[in-house]
């Protein structure tokens, strides 16, 4: 039996909706349903009355719900105590950050912080977007730093999480220049001669941003996908070798643009082939609000008190820009 099954079950008990809980738990609905079924197999009885709508718990499910809240609360308290032992006297701030931001945005951001806020001790956990968000949801980091775009919002309940904007990031197409400094390949390409395209793997967050760029473009783009990966740094490495066009965040390419190792793959008249994303920091609200409203919390107690340095950093970030 896995603790995430209990967390899923608590979410379902509070939302009364498989689809809503799957969304809040950042998994597909079929995967969420399988996890509830696995919990029922472990319990040896039905926990959910699937003949009713909204979803209703069986008597056994009601019993497990009450016990789950106690078990998960005890586990969370125990984990907090253990983390307290390892962090005693250090006050290390733990960041969960998607890979691209970990390589591009985070190092420069920390440098700027040290100049204005002061020195901080940090631990970076680089993950894919889904796992980075789950680190925050599970209480396994102090701050999540991630991209945000209105077309792909994270399902984080404002009653439980707060955020502050750290800035903006523009993503656009880039390519290696030829010997004369002109783009080796220039958009939009032609149907008979598609341009080599270095794309993100299916499901990658930045890949979804590229799809939105192409969908909103007023010009038909002709690509031949010759390579894909889920990391922007991997695409940049291929673009630097001249393998094709890649859509990349500006923070990932600014040094290469200055050195003329990469240039824009879009002509001046195609300025719509880019997108602006916000870079945000998120954390759990250190309050006593009932977490059951979110459908993802594991107990009804207040969130753990933030570390001293983490709280000081958050206060500083709040003073720098808009937050919610």
mmCIF file of C-alpha atoms in Angstrom:
data_model
loop_
_atom_site.group_PDB
_atom_site.id
_atom_site.type_symbol
_atom_site.label_atom_id
_atom_site.label_comp_id
_atom_site.label_asym_id
_atom_site.label_seq_id
_atom_site.Cartn_x
_atom_site.Cartn_y
_atom_site.Cartn_z
ATOM 1 C CA UNK A 1 0.000 0.000 0.000
ATOM 2 C CA UNK A 2 1.357 3.430 -0.957
ATOM 3 C CA UNK A 3 0.690 6.638 0.957
ATOM 4 C CA UNK A 4 -0.219 8.407 -2.287
ATOM 5 C CA UNK A 5 -3.216 6.060 -2.528
ATOM 6 C CA UNK A 6 -4.455 7.425 0.796
ATOM 7 C CA UNK A 7 -3.851 10.992 -0.398
ATOM 8 C CA UNK A 8 -5.824 10.215 -3.563
ATOM 9 C CA UNK A 9 -8.625 8.723 -1.473
ATOM 10 C CA UNK A 10 -8.797 11.759 0.835
ATOM 11 C CA UNK A 11 -8.988 13.987 -2.235
ATOM 12 C CA UNK A 12 -11.830 11.904 -3.703
ATOM 13 C CA UNK A 13 -13.703 11.904 -0.394
ATOM 14 C CA UNK A 14 -13.568 15.690 -0.285
ATOM 15 C CA UNK A 15 -14.218 16.566 -3.934
ATOM 16 C CA UNK A 16 -16.698 13.705 -4.605
ATOM 17 C CA UNK A 17 -15.419 13.741 -8.176
ATOM 18 C CA UNK A 18 -12.923 11.422 -9.876
ATOM 19 C CA UNK A 19 -12.191 13.963 -12.626
ATOM 20 C CA UNK A 20 -11.682 16.878 -10.247
ATOM 21 C CA UNK A 21 -9.446 14.869 -7.914
ATOM 22 C CA UNK A 22 -7.388 13.558 -10.829
ATOM 23 C CA UNK A 23 -6.876 17.140 -11.948
ATOM 24 C CA UNK A 24 -5.864 18.296 -8.478
ATOM 25 C CA UNK A 25 -3.550 15.308 -8.003
ATOM 26 C CA UNK A 26 -1.897 15.999 -11.391
ATOM 27 C CA UNK A 27 -2.604 12.582 -12.917
ATOM 28 C CA UNK A 28 -4.887 11.384 -15.675
ATOM 29 C CA UNK A 29 -8.349 10.214 -14.644
ATOM 30 C CA UNK A 30 -7.681 6.576 -15.694
ATOM 31 C CA UNK A 31 -4.483 6.532 -13.605
ATOM 32 C CA UNK A 32 -6.314 8.067 -10.652
ATOM 33 C CA UNK A 33 -9.094 5.467 -10.909
ATOM 34 C CA UNK A 34 -6.532 2.648 -10.982
ATOM 35 C CA UNK A 35 -4.946 3.958 -7.790
ATOM 36 C CA UNK A 36 -8.314 4.027 -6.005
ATOM 37 C CA UNK A 37 -8.946 0.481 -7.219
ATOM 38 C CA UNK A 38 -5.526 -0.571 -5.900
ATOM 39 C CA UNK A 39 -6.438 0.857 -2.499
ATOM 40 C CA UNK A 40 -9.737 -1.048 -2.559
ATOM 41 C CA UNK A 41 -7.845 -4.239 -3.435
ATOM 42 C CA UNK A 42 -5.548 -3.651 -0.465
ATOM 43 C CA UNK A 43 -8.523 -2.948 1.831
ATOM 44 C CA UNK A 44 -10.400 -5.988 0.542
ATOM 45 C CA UNK A 45 -13.678 -4.104 0.137
ATOM 46 C CA UNK A 46 -15.356 -1.370 -1.892
ATOM 47 C CA UNK A 47 -14.603 2.114 -0.579
ATOM 48 C CA UNK A 48 -16.604 4.088 -3.150
ATOM 49 C CA UNK A 49 -20.246 3.748 -4.123
ATOM 50 C CA UNK A 50 -20.006 4.126 -7.890
ATOM 51 C CA UNK A 51 -23.769 3.863 -8.396
ATOM 52 C CA UNK A 52 -24.342 7.406 -7.106
ATOM 53 C CA UNK A 53 -23.468 10.856 -8.372
ATOM 54 C CA UNK A 54 -21.785 12.813 -6.932
ATOM 55 C CA UNK A 55 -19.454 10.045 -5.816
ATOM 56 C CA UNK A 56 -20.256 8.743 -2.341
ATOM 57 C CA UNK A 57 -18.196 6.680 0.098
ATOM 58 C CA UNK A 58 -19.345 3.313 1.378
ATOM 59 C CA UNK A 59 -19.455 2.787 5.173
ATOM 60 C CA UNK A 60 -16.009 1.172 4.891
ATOM 61 C CA UNK A 61 -14.842 4.193 2.920
ATOM 62 C CA UNK A 62 -16.075 6.585 5.613
ATOM 63 C CA UNK A 63 -14.093 4.625 8.195
ATOM 64 C CA UNK A 64 -10.946 4.664 6.074
ATOM 65 C CA UNK A 65 -11.340 8.383 5.381
ATOM 66 C CA UNK A 66 -11.245 9.260 9.086
ATOM 67 C CA UNK A 67 -8.297 6.945 9.694
ATOM 68 C CA UNK A 68 -6.459 8.243 6.614
ATOM 69 C CA UNK A 69 -6.554 11.804 7.910
ATOM 70 C CA UNK A 70 -4.951 10.688 11.169
ATOM 71 C CA UNK A 71 -2.341 8.475 9.505
ATOM 72 C CA UNK A 72 -1.303 11.086 6.966
ATOM 73 C CA UNK A 73 -1.186 13.832 9.562
ATOM 74 C CA UNK A 74 1.074 11.672 11.741
ATOM 75 C CA UNK A 75 3.346 10.904 8.794
ATOM 76 C CA UNK A 76 3.555 14.556 7.822
ATOM 77 C CA UNK A 77 4.399 15.576 11.397
ATOM 78 C CA UNK A 78 7.054 12.852 11.620
ATOM 79 C CA UNK A 79 8.606 13.935 8.331
ATOM 80 C CA UNK A 80 8.672 17.554 9.508
ATOM 81 C CA UNK A 81 10.491 16.507 12.687
ATOM 82 C CA UNK A 82 13.047 14.459 10.738
ATOM 83 C CA UNK A 83 13.654 17.275 8.278
ATOM 84 C CA UNK A 84 14.084 19.558 11.254
ATOM 85 C CA UNK A 85 16.966 17.396 12.497
ATOM 86 C CA UNK A 86 18.808 17.504 9.182
ATOM 87 C CA UNK A 87 18.235 21.225 8.669
ATOM 88 C CA UNK A 88 19.006 22.274 12.239
ATOM 89 C CA UNK A 89 21.443 25.170 12.217
ATOM 90 C CA UNK A 90 21.508 25.245 8.424
ATOM 91 C CA UNK A 91 18.117 26.625 7.374
ATOM 92 C CA UNK A 92 18.656 25.421 3.826
ATOM 93 C CA UNK A 93 15.906 26.556 1.439
ATOM 94 C CA UNK A 94 14.768 23.697 -0.794
ATOM 95 C CA UNK A 95 13.634 24.604 -4.311
ATOM 96 C CA UNK A 96 11.772 22.310 -6.703
ATOM 97 C CA UNK A 97 12.484 23.573 -10.213
ATOM 98 C CA UNK A 98 11.753 22.152 -13.678
ATOM 99 C CA UNK A 99 14.923 21.232 -15.578
ATOM 100 C CA UNK A 100 14.924 24.153 -18.020
ATOM 101 C CA UNK A 101 14.579 26.785 -15.308
ATOM 102 C CA UNK A 102 17.156 24.948 -13.205
ATOM 103 C CA UNK A 103 19.742 25.328 -15.993
ATOM 104 C CA UNK A 104 18.808 28.796 -17.242
ATOM 105 C CA UNK A 105 16.844 31.023 -14.881
ATOM 106 C CA UNK A 106 17.818 29.757 -11.436
ATOM 107 C CA UNK A 107 21.613 30.394 -11.385
ATOM 108 C CA UNK A 108 21.284 34.033 -12.478
ATOM 109 C CA UNK A 109 18.303 34.573 -10.174
ATOM 110 C CA UNK A 110 20.252 33.321 -7.149
ATOM 111 C CA UNK A 111 23.185 35.584 -8.077
ATOM 112 C CA UNK A 112 20.867 38.605 -8.147
ATOM 113 C CA UNK A 113 19.351 37.519 -4.834
ATOM 114 C CA UNK A 114 22.734 37.410 -3.147
ATOM 115 C CA UNK A 115 23.437 40.966 -4.263
ATOM 116 C CA UNK A 116 20.173 42.433 -2.959
ATOM 117 C CA UNK A 117 18.707 40.005 -0.429
ATOM 118 C CA UNK A 118 21.909 38.511 0.937
ATOM 119 C CA UNK A 119 23.506 35.096 1.024
ATOM 120 C CA UNK A 120 21.216 32.069 1.134
ATOM 121 C CA UNK A 121 21.828 28.371 1.536
ATOM 122 C CA UNK A 122 19.824 26.489 -1.065
ATOM 123 C CA UNK A 123 19.170 22.974 -2.281
ATOM 124 C CA UNK A 124 17.955 22.607 -5.869
ATOM 125 C CA UNK A 125 15.797 19.642 -6.856
ATOM 126 C CA UNK A 126 15.611 19.556 -10.673
ATOM 127 C CA UNK A 127 12.621 17.617 -12.026
ATOM 128 C CA UNK A 128 10.097 17.516 -14.823
ATOM 129 C CA UNK A 129 7.185 19.919 -14.380
ATOM 130 C CA UNK A 130 4.743 17.317 -13.030
ATOM 131 C CA UNK A 131 7.150 16.012 -10.394
ATOM 132 C CA UNK A 132 8.213 19.529 -9.387
ATOM 133 C CA UNK A 133 4.587 20.471 -8.740
ATOM 134 C CA UNK A 134 4.064 17.242 -6.803
ATOM 135 C CA UNK A 135 7.037 18.121 -4.579
ATOM 136 C CA UNK A 136 5.123 21.225 -3.532
ATOM 137 C CA UNK A 137 1.829 19.367 -3.159
ATOM 138 C CA UNK A 138 3.467 16.706 -0.981
ATOM 139 C CA UNK A 139 5.281 19.273 1.171
ATOM 140 C CA UNK A 140 8.724 18.103 0.032
ATOM 141 C CA UNK A 141 10.133 21.534 -0.836
ATOM 142 C CA UNK A 142 9.980 25.075 0.477
ATOM 143 C CA UNK A 143 9.388 26.781 -2.873
ATOM 144 C CA UNK A 144 8.403 25.708 -6.355
ATOM 145 C CA UNK A 145 9.679 27.842 -9.230
ATOM 146 C CA UNK A 146 7.902 27.224 -12.523
ATOM 147 C CA UNK A 147 6.680 28.785 -15.738
ATOM 148 C CA UNK A 148 3.087 29.963 -15.954
ATOM 149 C CA UNK A 149 0.889 30.682 -18.945
ATOM 150 C CA UNK A 150 -2.910 31.181 -18.827
ATOM 151 C CA UNK A 151 -3.380 28.396 -21.396
ATOM 152 C CA UNK A 152 -1.642 25.820 -19.148
ATOM 153 C CA UNK A 153 -2.345 26.755 -15.505
ATOM 154 C CA UNK A 154 -1.405 24.515 -12.595
ATOM 155 C CA UNK A 155 -4.370 23.295 -10.564
ATOM 156 C CA UNK A 156 -3.124 24.724 -7.257
ATOM 157 C CA UNK A 157 -5.852 25.879 -4.885
ATOM 158 C CA UNK A 158 -5.377 29.541 -3.903
ATOM 159 C CA UNK A 159 -6.688 28.722 -0.415
ATOM 160 C CA UNK A 160 -3.697 26.476 0.159
ATOM 161 C CA UNK A 161 -0.952 27.956 -2.029
ATOM 162 C CA UNK A 162 0.312 31.452 -2.650
ATOM 163 C CA UNK A 163 2.508 32.710 -5.425
ATOM 164 C CA UNK A 164 4.692 35.637 -6.383
ATOM 165 C CA UNK A 165 5.832 36.625 -9.870
ATOM 166 C CA UNK A 166 9.591 36.589 -10.439
ATOM 167 C CA UNK A 167 9.584 37.953 -13.980
ATOM 168 C CA UNK A 168 8.865 37.014 -17.575
ATOM 169 C CA UNK A 169 10.455 34.705 -20.120
ATOM 170 C CA UNK A 170 10.054 34.897 -23.895
ATOM 171 C CA UNK A 171 10.328 31.737 -25.980
ATOM 172 C CA UNK A 172 11.084 32.022 -29.698
ATOM 173 C CA UNK A 173 12.711 30.029 -32.550
ATOM 174 C CA UNK A 174 16.502 30.002 -32.900
ATOM 175 C CA UNK A 175 18.998 28.436 -35.298
ATOM 176 C CA UNK A 176 22.707 28.342 -36.001
ATOM 177 C CA UNK A 177 23.943 31.043 -38.421
ATOM 178 C CA UNK A 178 25.837 30.246 -41.610
ATOM 179 C CA UNK A 179 29.296 31.587 -42.471
ATOM 180 C CA UNK A 180 27.784 34.966 -43.403
ATOM 181 C CA UNK A 181 25.830 35.252 -40.151
ATOM 182 C CA UNK A 182 22.450 34.558 -41.753
ATOM 183 C CA UNK A 183 20.140 31.827 -40.365
ATOM 184 C CA UNK A 184 20.974 28.376 -41.743
ATOM 185 C CA UNK A 185 17.213 27.745 -41.867
ATOM 186 C CA UNK A 186 14.602 30.492 -41.863
ATOM 187 C CA UNK A 187 10.897 30.247 -41.216
ATOM 188 C CA UNK A 188 8.281 29.614 -42.472
ATOM 189 C CA UNK A 189 9.683 26.989 -44.881
ATOM 190 C CA UNK A 190 7.788 25.489 -47.821
ATOM 191 C CA UNK A 191 5.511 22.496 -48.163
ATOM 192 C CA UNK A 192 7.933 20.831 -50.580
ATOM 193 C CA UNK A 193 10.987 21.750 -48.499
ATOM 194 C CA UNK A 194 10.113 21.584 -44.794
ATOM 195 C CA UNK A 195 12.671 22.893 -42.317
ATOM 196 C CA UNK A 196 14.442 20.531 -39.872
ATOM 197 C CA UNK A 197 12.710 20.946 -36.541
ATOM 198 C CA UNK A 198 14.091 20.144 -33.087
ATOM 199 C CA UNK A 199 11.028 19.568 -30.933
ATOM 200 C CA UNK A 200 10.054 18.822 -27.362
ATOM 201 C CA UNK A 201 8.922 15.337 -26.428
ATOM 202 C CA UNK A 202 5.152 14.781 -26.102
ATOM 203 C CA UNK A 203 3.803 16.067 -22.815
ATOM 204 C CA UNK A 204 6.654 18.528 -22.147
ATOM 205 C CA UNK A 205 5.374 21.866 -20.845
ATOM 206 C CA UNK A 206 7.473 23.919 -23.266
ATOM 207 C CA UNK A 207 6.258 21.681 -26.076
ATOM 208 C CA UNK A 208 2.709 22.748 -25.249
ATOM 209 C CA UNK A 209 3.854 26.362 -25.469
ATOM 210 C CA UNK A 210 5.324 25.748 -28.918
ATOM 211 C CA UNK A 211 2.074 24.163 -30.055
ATOM 212 C CA UNK A 212 0.258 27.299 -28.921
ATOM 213 C CA UNK A 213 2.711 29.533 -30.815
ATOM 214 C CA UNK A 214 2.219 27.578 -34.029
ATOM 215 C CA UNK A 215 -1.540 27.447 -33.584
ATOM 216 C CA UNK A 216 -1.775 31.211 -33.151
ATOM 217 C CA UNK A 217 0.622 32.027 -35.984
ATOM 218 C CA UNK A 218 -0.892 33.757 -38.948
ATOM 219 C CA UNK A 219 1.489 31.935 -41.292
ATOM 220 C CA UNK A 220 1.642 28.236 -42.148
ATOM 221 C CA UNK A 221 4.871 26.735 -40.823
ATOM 222 C CA UNK A 222 6.467 23.779 -42.607
ATOM 223 C CA UNK A 223 8.550 21.570 -40.333
ATOM 224 C CA UNK A 224 10.171 18.160 -40.529
ATOM 225 C CA UNK A 225 10.678 16.902 -36.962
ATOM 226 C CA UNK A 226 14.171 15.387 -36.976
ATOM 227 C CA UNK A 227 14.837 15.229 -33.228
ATOM 228 C CA UNK A 228 13.023 15.526 -29.915
ATOM 229 C CA UNK A 229 13.783 15.615 -26.208
ATOM 230 C CA UNK A 230 12.004 16.948 -23.131
ATOM 231 C CA UNK A 231 14.849 19.311 -22.156
ATOM 232 C CA UNK A 232 15.512 22.741 -23.667
ATOM 233 C CA UNK A 233 19.266 22.373 -23.074
ATOM 234 C CA UNK A 234 19.234 19.248 -25.213
ATOM 235 C CA UNK A 235 17.506 21.101 -28.042
ATOM 236 C CA UNK A 236 19.939 23.999 -27.747
ATOM 237 C CA UNK A 237 22.923 21.667 -28.044
ATOM 238 C CA UNK A 238 21.492 20.264 -31.276
ATOM 239 C CA UNK A 239 20.702 23.736 -32.616
ATOM 240 C CA UNK A 240 24.270 24.885 -31.883
ATOM 241 C CA UNK A 241 25.506 22.034 -34.064
ATOM 242 C CA UNK A 242 23.285 23.148 -36.931
ATOM 243 C CA UNK A 243 20.788 20.292 -36.842
ATOM 244 C CA UNK A 244 17.701 22.494 -37.132
ATOM 245 C CA UNK A 245 15.397 25.086 -35.574
ATOM 246 C CA UNK A 246 14.490 24.976 -31.875
ATOM 247 C CA UNK A 247 12.078 27.068 -29.814
ATOM 248 C CA UNK A 248 13.988 28.091 -26.698
ATOM 249 C CA UNK A 249 13.560 30.400 -23.687
ATOM 250 C CA UNK A 250 15.593 33.593 -23.973
ATOM 251 C CA UNK A 251 17.454 32.902 -20.730
ATOM 252 C CA UNK A 252 18.791 29.696 -22.312
ATOM 253 C CA UNK A 253 20.220 31.426 -25.381
ATOM 254 C CA UNK A 254 21.123 34.998 -24.429
ATOM 255 C CA UNK A 255 24.867 34.266 -24.178
ATOM 256 C CA UNK A 256 24.792 32.375 -27.474
ATOM 257 C CA UNK A 257 22.959 35.253 -29.167
ATOM 258 C CA UNK A 258 25.577 37.738 -27.972
ATOM 259 C CA UNK A 259 28.316 35.441 -29.284
ATOM 260 C CA UNK A 260 26.416 34.993 -32.575
ATOM 261 C CA UNK A 261 26.403 31.234 -32.079
ATOM 262 C CA UNK A 262 22.600 31.325 -32.497
ATOM 263 C CA UNK A 263 20.317 33.754 -34.321
ATOM 264 C CA UNK A 264 16.566 34.163 -34.686
ATOM 265 C CA UNK A 265 14.998 31.739 -37.134
ATOM 266 C CA UNK A 266 12.027 34.066 -37.714
ATOM 267 C CA UNK A 267 12.185 37.012 -40.127
ATOM 268 C CA UNK A 268 11.213 40.442 -38.713
ATOM 269 C CA UNK A 269 7.722 40.239 -40.212
ATOM 270 C CA UNK A 270 6.948 37.086 -38.218
ATOM 271 C CA UNK A 271 7.071 38.558 -34.723
ATOM 272 C CA UNK A 272 4.082 36.457 -33.670
ATOM 273 C CA UNK A 273 6.252 33.323 -33.512
ATOM 274 C CA UNK A 274 7.008 33.769 -29.840
ATOM 275 C CA UNK A 275 5.258 33.550 -26.510
ATOM 276 C CA UNK A 276 5.721 35.295 -23.171
ATOM 277 C CA UNK A 277 5.566 33.150 -20.051
ATOM 278 C CA UNK A 278 5.622 34.273 -16.447
ATOM 279 C CA UNK A 279 8.131 32.811 -13.997
ATOM 280 C CA UNK A 280 6.470 32.244 -10.637
ATOM 281 C CA UNK A 281 7.408 31.048 -7.167
ATOM 282 C CA UNK A 282 4.831 29.081 -5.174
ATOM 283 C CA UNK A 283 4.650 27.900 -1.584
ATOM 284 C CA UNK A 284 2.119 26.435 0.822
ATOM 285 C CA UNK A 285 0.280 29.075 2.809
ATOM 286 C CA UNK A 286 1.391 28.863 6.457
ATOM 287 C CA UNK A 287 -2.151 29.161 7.764
ATOM 288 C CA UNK A 288 -4.856 27.157 9.455
ATOM 289 C CA UNK A 289 -7.271 27.155 6.536
ATOM 290 C CA UNK A 290 -9.038 23.861 6.056
ATOM 291 C CA UNK A 291 -7.032 22.011 3.467
ATOM 292 C CA UNK A 292 -9.918 19.737 2.537
ATOM 293 C CA UNK A 293 -11.166 22.413 0.162
ATOM 294 C CA UNK A 294 -8.231 21.762 -2.132
ATOM 295 C CA UNK A 295 -8.805 18.039 -2.507
ATOM 296 C CA UNK A 296 -5.056 17.429 -2.398
ATOM 297 C CA UNK A 297 -4.101 18.027 1.214
ATOM 298 C CA UNK A 298 -3.491 15.120 3.515
ATOM 299 C CA UNK A 299 -4.886 16.521 6.758
ATOM 300 C CA UNK A 300 -6.863 19.401 8.204
ATOM 301 C CA UNK A 301 -4.097 20.904 10.296
ATOM 302 C CA UNK A 302 -2.212 24.055 9.454
ATOM 303 C CA UNK A 303 0.659 23.844 7.021
ATOM 304 C CA UNK A 304 4.065 23.506 8.706
ATOM 305 C CA UNK A 305 5.712 26.764 9.730
ATOM 306 C CA UNK A 306 8.195 27.830 7.056
ATOM 307 C CA UNK A 307 11.910 27.892 7.826
ATOM 308 C CA UNK A 308 13.207 31.223 9.066
ATOM 309 C CA UNK A 309 15.289 31.949 5.951
ATOM 310 C CA UNK A 310 12.530 30.697 3.639
ATOM 311 C CA UNK A 311 10.060 33.078 5.290
ATOM 312 C CA UNK A 312 12.505 35.979 5.043
ATOM 313 C CA UNK A 313 13.071 35.225 1.361
ATOM 314 C CA UNK A 314 9.330 35.038 0.712
ATOM 315 C CA UNK A 315 8.775 38.387 2.432
ATOM 316 C CA UNK A 316 11.495 39.884 0.241
ATOM 317 C CA UNK A 317 9.961 38.453 -2.938
ATOM 318 C CA UNK A 318 6.534 39.773 -1.964
ATOM 319 C CA UNK A 319 8.001 43.239 -1.606
ATOM 320 C CA UNK A 320 9.511 43.065 -5.095
ATOM 321 C CA UNK A 321 6.420 42.361 -7.161
ATOM 322 C CA UNK A 322 2.744 41.378 -7.434
ATOM 323 C CA UNK A 323 1.618 38.276 -5.572
ATOM 324 C CA UNK A 324 -1.513 36.306 -4.782
#
